[in-house]
Structures are given as C-alpha cells and as structure tokens.
Coordinates of C-alpha atoms in Angstrom, one line a residue:
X1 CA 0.0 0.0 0.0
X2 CA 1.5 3.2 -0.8
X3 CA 2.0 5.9 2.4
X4 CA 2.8 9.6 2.4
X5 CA 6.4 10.3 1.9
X6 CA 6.4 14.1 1.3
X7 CA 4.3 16.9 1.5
X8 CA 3.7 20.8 1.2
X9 CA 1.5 24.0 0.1
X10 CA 1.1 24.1 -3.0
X11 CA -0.4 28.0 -2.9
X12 CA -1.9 30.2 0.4
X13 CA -3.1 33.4 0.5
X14 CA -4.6 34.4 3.7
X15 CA -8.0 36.8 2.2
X16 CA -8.1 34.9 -1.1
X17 CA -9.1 31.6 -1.5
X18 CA -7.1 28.9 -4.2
X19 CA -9.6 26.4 -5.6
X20 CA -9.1 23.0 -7.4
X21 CA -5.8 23.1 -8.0
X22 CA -3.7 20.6 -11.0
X23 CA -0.7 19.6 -10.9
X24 CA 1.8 18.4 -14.6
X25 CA 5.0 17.2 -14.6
X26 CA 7.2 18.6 -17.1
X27 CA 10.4 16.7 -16.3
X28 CA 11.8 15.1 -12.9
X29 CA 11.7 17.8 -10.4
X30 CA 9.8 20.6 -12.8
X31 CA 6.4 20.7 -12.1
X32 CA 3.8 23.4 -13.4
X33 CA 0.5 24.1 -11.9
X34 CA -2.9 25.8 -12.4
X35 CA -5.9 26.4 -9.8
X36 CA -8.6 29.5 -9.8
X37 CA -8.8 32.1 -7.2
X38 CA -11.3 33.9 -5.8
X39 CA -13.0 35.7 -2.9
X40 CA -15.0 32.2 -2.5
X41 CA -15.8 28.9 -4.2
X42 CA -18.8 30.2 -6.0
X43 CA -17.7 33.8 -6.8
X44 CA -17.9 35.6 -9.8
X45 CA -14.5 37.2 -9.5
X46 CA -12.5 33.8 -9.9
X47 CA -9.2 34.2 -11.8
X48 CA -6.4 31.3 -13.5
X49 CA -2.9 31.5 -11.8
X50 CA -0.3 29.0 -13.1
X51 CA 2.3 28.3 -10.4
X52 CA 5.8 26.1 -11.0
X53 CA 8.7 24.5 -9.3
X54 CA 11.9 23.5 -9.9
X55 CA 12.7 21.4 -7.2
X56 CA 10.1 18.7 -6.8
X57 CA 7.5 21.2 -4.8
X58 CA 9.5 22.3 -2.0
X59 CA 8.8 25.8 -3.3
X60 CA 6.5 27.5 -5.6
X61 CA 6.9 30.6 -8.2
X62 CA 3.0 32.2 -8.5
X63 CA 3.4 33.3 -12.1
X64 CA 0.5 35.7 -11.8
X65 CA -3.4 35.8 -13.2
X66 CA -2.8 34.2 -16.5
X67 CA -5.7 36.4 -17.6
X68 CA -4.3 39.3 -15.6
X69 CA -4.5 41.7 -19.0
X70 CA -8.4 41.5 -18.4
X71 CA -9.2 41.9 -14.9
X72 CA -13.3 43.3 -14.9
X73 CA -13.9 41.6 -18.4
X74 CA -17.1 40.3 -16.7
X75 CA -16.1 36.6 -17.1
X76 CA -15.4 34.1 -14.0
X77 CA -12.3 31.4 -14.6
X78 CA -12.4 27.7 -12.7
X79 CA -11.2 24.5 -12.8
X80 CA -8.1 24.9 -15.1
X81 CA -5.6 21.9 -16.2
X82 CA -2.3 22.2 -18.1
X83 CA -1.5 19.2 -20.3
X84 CA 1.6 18.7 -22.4
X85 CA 0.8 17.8 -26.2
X86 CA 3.0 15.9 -28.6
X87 CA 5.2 18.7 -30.1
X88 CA 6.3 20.2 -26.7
X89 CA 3.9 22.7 -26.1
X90 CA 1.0 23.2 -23.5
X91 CA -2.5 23.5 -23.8
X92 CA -4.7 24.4 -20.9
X93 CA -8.2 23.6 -20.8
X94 CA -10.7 25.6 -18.3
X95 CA -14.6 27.1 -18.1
X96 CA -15.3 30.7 -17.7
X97 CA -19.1 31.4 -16.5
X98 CA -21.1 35.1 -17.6
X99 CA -21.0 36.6 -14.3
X100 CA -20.8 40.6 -14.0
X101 CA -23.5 41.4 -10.7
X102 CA -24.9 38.1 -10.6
X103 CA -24.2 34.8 -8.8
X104 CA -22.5 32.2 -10.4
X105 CA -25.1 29.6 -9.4
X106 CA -28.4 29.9 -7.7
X107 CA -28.9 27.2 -5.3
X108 CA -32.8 28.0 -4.8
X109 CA -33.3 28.0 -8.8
X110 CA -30.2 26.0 -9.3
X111 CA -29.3 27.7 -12.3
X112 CA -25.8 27.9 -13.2
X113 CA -24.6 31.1 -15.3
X114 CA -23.8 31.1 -19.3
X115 CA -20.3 29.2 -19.8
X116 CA -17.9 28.8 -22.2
X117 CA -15.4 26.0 -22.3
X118 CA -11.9 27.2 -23.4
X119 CA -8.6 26.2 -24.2
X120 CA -5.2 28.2 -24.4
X121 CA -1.7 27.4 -25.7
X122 CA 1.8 28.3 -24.6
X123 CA 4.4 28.4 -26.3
X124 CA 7.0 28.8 -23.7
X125 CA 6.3 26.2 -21.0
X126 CA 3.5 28.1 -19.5
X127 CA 5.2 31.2 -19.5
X128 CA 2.6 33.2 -21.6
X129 CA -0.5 31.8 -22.9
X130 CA -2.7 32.4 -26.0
X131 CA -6.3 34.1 -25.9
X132 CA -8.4 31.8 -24.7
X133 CA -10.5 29.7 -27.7
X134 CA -13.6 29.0 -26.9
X135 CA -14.6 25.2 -27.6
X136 CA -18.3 24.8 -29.0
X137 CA -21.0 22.8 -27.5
X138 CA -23.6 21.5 -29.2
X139 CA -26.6 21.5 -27.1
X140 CA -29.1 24.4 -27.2
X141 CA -28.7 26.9 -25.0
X142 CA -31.9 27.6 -23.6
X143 CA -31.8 24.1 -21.7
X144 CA -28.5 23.6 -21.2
X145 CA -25.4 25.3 -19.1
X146 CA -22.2 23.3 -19.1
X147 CA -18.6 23.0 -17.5
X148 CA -15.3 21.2 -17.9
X149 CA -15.3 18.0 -15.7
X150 CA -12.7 15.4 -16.0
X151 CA -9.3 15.0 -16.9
X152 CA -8.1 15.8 -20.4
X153 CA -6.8 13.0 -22.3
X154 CA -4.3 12.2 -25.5
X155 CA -5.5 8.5 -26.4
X156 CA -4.1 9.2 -29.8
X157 CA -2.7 12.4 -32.1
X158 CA -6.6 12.5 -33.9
X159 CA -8.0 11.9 -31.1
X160 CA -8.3 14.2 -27.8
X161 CA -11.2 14.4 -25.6
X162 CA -12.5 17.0 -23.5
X163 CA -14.9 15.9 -21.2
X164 CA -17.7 17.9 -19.6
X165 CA -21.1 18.2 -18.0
X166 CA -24.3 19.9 -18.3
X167 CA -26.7 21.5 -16.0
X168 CA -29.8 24.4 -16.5
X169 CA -29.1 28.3 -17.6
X170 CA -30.6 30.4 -15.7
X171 CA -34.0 31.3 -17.1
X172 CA -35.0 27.5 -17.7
X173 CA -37.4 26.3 -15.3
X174 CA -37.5 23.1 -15.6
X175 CA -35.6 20.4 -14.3
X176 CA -31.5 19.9 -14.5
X177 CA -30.9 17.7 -17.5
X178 CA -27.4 16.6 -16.1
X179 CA -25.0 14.4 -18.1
X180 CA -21.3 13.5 -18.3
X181 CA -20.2 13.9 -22.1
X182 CA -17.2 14.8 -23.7
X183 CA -16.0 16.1 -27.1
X184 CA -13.1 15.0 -29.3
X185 CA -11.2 16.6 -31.7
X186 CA -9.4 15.0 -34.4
X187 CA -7.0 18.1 -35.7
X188 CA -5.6 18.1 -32.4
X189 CA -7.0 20.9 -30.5
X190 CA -8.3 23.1 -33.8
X191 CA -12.0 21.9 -34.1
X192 CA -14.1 19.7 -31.5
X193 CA -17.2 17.6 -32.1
X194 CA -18.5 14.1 -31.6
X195 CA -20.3 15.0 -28.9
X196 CA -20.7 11.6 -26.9
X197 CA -22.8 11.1 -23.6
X198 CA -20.7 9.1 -20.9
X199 CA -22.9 8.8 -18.5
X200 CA -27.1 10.4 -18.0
X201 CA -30.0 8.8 -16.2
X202 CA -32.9 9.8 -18.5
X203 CA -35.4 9.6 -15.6
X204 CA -33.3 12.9 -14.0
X205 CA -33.4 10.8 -10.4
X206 CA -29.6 10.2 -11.0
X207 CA -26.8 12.6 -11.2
X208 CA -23.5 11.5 -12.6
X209 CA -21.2 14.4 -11.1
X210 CA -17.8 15.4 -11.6
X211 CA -16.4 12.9 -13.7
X212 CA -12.7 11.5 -14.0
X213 CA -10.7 9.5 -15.8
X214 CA -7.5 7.6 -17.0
X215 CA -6.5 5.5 -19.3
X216 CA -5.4 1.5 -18.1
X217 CA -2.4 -0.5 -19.0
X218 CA -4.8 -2.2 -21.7
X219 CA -5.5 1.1 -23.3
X220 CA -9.5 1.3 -22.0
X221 CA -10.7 4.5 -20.2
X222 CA -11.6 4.3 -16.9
X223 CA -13.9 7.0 -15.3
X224 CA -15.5 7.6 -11.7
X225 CA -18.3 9.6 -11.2
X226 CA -19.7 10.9 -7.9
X227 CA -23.0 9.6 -7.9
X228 CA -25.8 12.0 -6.3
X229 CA -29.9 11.1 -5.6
X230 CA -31.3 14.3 -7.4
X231 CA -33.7 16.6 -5.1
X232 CA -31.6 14.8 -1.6
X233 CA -28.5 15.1 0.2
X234 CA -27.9 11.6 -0.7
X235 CA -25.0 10.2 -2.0
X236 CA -25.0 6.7 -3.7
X237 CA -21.4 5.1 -4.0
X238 CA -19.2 6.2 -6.4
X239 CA -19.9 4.6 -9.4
X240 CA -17.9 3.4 -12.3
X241 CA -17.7 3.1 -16.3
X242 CA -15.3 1.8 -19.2
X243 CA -14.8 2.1 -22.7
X244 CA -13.1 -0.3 -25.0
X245 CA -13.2 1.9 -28.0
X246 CA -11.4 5.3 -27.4
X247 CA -14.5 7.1 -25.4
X248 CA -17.3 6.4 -28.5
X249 CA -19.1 3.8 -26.3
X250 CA -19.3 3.5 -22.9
X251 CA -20.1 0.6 -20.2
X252 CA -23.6 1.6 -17.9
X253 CA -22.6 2.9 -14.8
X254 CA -21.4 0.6 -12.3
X255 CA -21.2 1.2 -8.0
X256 CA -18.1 0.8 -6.4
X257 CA -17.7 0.2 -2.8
X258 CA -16.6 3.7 -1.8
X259 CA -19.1 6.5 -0.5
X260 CA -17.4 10.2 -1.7
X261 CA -17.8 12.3 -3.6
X262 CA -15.1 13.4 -6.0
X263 CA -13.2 11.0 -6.8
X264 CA -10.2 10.6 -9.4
X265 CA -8.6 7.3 -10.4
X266 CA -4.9 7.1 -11.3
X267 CA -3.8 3.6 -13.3
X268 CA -1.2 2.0 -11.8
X269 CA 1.1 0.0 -14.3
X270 CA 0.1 -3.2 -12.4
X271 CA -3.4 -3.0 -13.9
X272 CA -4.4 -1.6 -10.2
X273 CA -6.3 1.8 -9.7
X274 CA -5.5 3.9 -7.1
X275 CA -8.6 6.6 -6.2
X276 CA -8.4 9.5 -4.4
X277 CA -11.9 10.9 -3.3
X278 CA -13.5 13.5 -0.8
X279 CA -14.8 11.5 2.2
X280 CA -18.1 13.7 3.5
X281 CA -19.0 11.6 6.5
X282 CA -16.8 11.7 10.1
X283 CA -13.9 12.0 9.8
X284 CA -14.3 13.7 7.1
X285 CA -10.5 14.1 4.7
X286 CA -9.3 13.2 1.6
X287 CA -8.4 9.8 1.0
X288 CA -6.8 7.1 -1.2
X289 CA -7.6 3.6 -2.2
X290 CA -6.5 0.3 -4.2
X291 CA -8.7 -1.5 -6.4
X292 CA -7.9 -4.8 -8.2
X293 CA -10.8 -5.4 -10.3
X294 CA -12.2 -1.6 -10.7
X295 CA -14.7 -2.1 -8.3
X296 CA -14.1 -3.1 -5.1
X297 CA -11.6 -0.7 -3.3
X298 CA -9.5 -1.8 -0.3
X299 CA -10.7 0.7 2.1
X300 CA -9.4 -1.0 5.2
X301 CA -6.2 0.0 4.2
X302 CA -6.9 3.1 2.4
X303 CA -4.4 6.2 3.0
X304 CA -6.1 9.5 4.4
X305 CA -4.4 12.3 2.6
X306 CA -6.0 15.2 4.6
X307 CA -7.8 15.2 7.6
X308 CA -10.5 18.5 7.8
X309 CA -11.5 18.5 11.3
X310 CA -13.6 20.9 12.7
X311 CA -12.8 22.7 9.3
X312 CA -14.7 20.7 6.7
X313 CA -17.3 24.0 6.1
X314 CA -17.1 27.1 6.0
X315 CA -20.3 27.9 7.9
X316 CA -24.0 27.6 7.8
X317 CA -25.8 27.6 4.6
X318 CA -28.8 30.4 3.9
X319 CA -31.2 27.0 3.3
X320 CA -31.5 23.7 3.8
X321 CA -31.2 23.2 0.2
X322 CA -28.1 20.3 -0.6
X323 CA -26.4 22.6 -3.5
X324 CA -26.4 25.9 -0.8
X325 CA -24.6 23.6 1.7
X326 CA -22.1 22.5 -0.8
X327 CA -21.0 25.6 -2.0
X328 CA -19.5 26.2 1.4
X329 CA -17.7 23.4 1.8
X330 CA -14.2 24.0 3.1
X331 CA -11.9 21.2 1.1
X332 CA -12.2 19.0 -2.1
X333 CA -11.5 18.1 -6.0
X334 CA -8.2 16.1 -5.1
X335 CA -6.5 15.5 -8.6
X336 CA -3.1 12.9 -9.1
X337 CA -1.0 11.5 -11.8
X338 CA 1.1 8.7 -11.5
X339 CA 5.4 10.1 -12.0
X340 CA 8.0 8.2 -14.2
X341 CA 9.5 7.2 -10.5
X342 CA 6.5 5.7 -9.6
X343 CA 4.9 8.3 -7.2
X344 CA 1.8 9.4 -7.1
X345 CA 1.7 13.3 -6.7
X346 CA -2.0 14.9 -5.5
X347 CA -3.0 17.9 -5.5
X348 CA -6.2 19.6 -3.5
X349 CA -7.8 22.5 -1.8
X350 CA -8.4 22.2 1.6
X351 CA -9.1 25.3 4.7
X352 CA -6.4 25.1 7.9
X353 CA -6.9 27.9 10.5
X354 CA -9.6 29.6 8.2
X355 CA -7.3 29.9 5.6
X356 CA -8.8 28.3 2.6
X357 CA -5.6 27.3 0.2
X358 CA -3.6 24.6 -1.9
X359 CA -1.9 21.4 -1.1
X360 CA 0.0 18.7 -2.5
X361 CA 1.1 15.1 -1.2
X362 CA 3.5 12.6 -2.7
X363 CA 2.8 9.1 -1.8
X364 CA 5.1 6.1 -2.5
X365 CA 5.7 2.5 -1.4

C-alpha cells in the first residue's frame, strides 16, 4: 500500500481563496500548476494563476493571473488543467461562466450562469499563454449550461477528448438535465465535435457528477463519477464506467464500494487503480484507495491524505437546500497522476486555520 512520503502548500493566501488546484510534470523535479482564485468557491471574481517549481514542490513561483491583461472583463475562470501535447507545447483547458453582478449559481433555482469552455496554448512552458479559444457545445442553450469536468486526455494524435457536464441556464425552469459527455477533436486541438454522452440517467433521479478519468495499462478508459440522488442530500457510492473503443461507447454505470464524492482514479502499471476521493462523512478528509478489479476498493487500508476536522465547512448555509450547503464546503476536488518514479503526486484545496488554500502530497511504497 502506498504511504505519504512528502508533503507541502502548493499555494496560500490568507484573504483569497485557491480552488481545485492541478498539478503536470514537465520533467523530474519541474512541475507546473494551475488552480482558480477567488474571494469564495462560487464567486464571480475567480481568476487562472499558473504556479511552478523547480525542485520537486519544496517551493513554488506564483506566475500571476494568466488572464491578468483583463481583470473586470465580466467573465469568471475555474477549474483549469495544463496538459503537455505531442510537439512540446501546452495546452490548458478551463470554463469561464457570464457573471458581471450576478451569482455564479443559484442554489434556490439552481441555475448555473452562461459558460464557455476554453482552451489556451503556450508556447513557452507556461510562460505566456494564448487568448483563450472557446470550444463549441452542441446542445441548445436555452436548456443547457455546461462546464469542464474530467481530466483531459491524448488517447491518440486524432484523437483528444475534452470531457464535460451539463446543467440548467438560468431562465429555464424546468428540471436539471445533467449528463457527463465529452467532445473529441481530431486536428488536435483546432475543431471539436462528436459530442458523446458518458454517463445520463434519463429519468433525472440520477446525477453522474464530476467525472474522472484515465487511461489502463490495456489502453480502456476508466472514469468515476460521484454519484448523487437528485432533489436529496444523498450520495449513492461512487460509481464506475469503461470504454473499449477510445471514449465512442461507454459501459452503464457501475457502483463501487466507496461513499465520496469526487473522486479521481490514477492507473497503476500493475493494472491496479489507485482513487483518491472527498470523504463527507466523520472523519471527514481526503483519501486514497487500491482496487484490483475496478470495483471493489480496499478501504481498510486506504491512506487519508488530509484530515479536515472541525474545518470541513465554511459555515451555515442560507437553506437547507443540498447545493447551498455545498458551495461552502471547506476542502475537495483532489486530482493525481502517476510520475515516471512511480509516485503518485496529488494535489487539492483544503481550509487550515480559516485559511482556505492549496496542497499537495506525494505518496510512495
């Protein structure tokens, strides 16, 4: 079973909080990062930063707002990831949501503002970046709002997909019609369509949240979903789905034997699957564990990453309503990647002494 064997912040900034942070390795001990910022998890003002390090993660550079040229341009930034692409350079993925005055998302309408997915390119190792390019969606936009979700994956040089899900715009008033999907472009990174659902209950009782992938030793894709009874605060297990044919057909959604939330699996070269998921019940934390057959996850071993404590929200909600609770929770959206040394390096937002910031955690054998 792996164990911690090094630790550190990643990013903290007592009066402004770093979100979902994602960590790349560019080489051995180079390592470039990307989370959002804001005055709170749900706020309109949220901005990119891209931090790096030279020496493993003992210390960080904060390279600035990559979008610092356009500070009030009415647009809020979340949930970037920096990938590195065949010929050397990097391409980021992220969402911006329409914000200006208004919130982000409405938990008593639970309508989410107008998005657009993006991607930008650097040139330079993540230096400077392009102007963001916004990637088209094809669902209509009176019934649908949408957001990256997922990790962003090369399964060949035609072949990237950009996963995401859907929820309501605000001025629909009907029900969510939530899915996990994903584009793919074949021109690497220059057009995007085939727009494939991964996982949707049609009945709407079913919400297949945050998904996450990788890609196995046999070349399938393997994605975790966090698994939510529509209308509750009920969690089902985290369930489960593969596909055998590059993301254009996928298994139904399957329930492990872990209870989270988020949760990201990282291939091992063993064939194992190590997952590392929010744990929302006492003691609440971030944890990790093994799975053999993709289903059943040794728990009773499993590592906790991050204990939260007392600090696992960040106060009472306005309602009793399940999405107003969640936006003030006070840790989450772990992310990892498997190094060439055999490592697993995580990455995660948590709050320590009311500071709410960035963290990362190497574990090892």
């Amino acid at each position: 079973m792996f164990q911690i064997i090094d630790q550190g912040i990643l990013s903290r900034q007592p009066g402004r909080g770093a979100f979902m942070p994602v960590i790349t390795s560019l080489s051995d001990d180079a390592l470039i990062a990307a989370q959002h910022v804001g005055s709170s998890l749900g706020a309109p003002d949220c901005r990119i930063e891209v931090l790096r390090t030279s020496d493993g993660g003992r210390s960080w550079t904060n390279e600035s707002d990559v979008l610092c040229g356009v500070p009030d341009d009415g647009w809020s930034y979340r949930g970037p990831e920096i990938c590195v692409v065949a010929d050397g350079r990097l391409l980021m993925t992220a969402t911006r949501f329409e914000c200006r005055e208004e919130k982000l998302f409405d938990p008593e309408s639970e309508a989410l503002q107008r998005p657009e997915l993006l991607v930008l390119w650097s040139l330079d190792q993540g230096r400077t970046w392009s102007d963001p390019q916004v990637v088209p969606v094809p669902l209509p936009p009176e019934k649908y709002t949408c957001n990256g979700a997922g990790r962003f994956l090369q399964i060949a040089s035609d072949r990237w997909l950009y996963f995401l899900e859907t929820w309501k715009p605000v001025g629909y008033a009907g029900p969510p019609d939530q899915k996990a999907a994903m584009l793919v472009s074949h021109d690497e990174g220059k057009t995007w369509g085939d727009f494939t659902v991964v996982a949707d209950d049609p009945t709407g009782a079913l919400l297949y949240w945050d998904q996450l992938g990788c890609v196995l030793p046999d070349g399938r894709i393997y994605n975790m979903f966090w698994t939510h009874k529509y209308g509750t605060s009920e969690d089902l297990p985290n369930h489960w789905s593969v596909s055998a044919d590059q993301g254009r057909s996928w298994s139904p959604p399957t329930p492990t034997n872990l209870h989270g939330q988020v949760c990201g699996p990282i291939a091992l070269p063993d064939g194992r699957v190590a997952a590392v998921y929010n744990y929302r019940h006492e003691p609440q934390g971030i944890y990790v564990a093994i799975s053999e057959d993709l289903e059943q996850f040794d728990v009773e071993h499993q590592v906790i990453i991050f204990d939260a404590g007392a600090e696992a929200s960040l106060g009472e909600p306005e309602s009793d309503n399940f999405l107003a609770q969640h936006m003030l929770i006070a840790f989450g959206k772990p992310a990892g990647h498997l190094c060439e040394d055999g490592t697993i390096l995580i990455s995660f937002w948590c709050t320590v002494e009311g500071v709410t910031h960035t963290r990362w955690v190497r574990l090892g054998n």
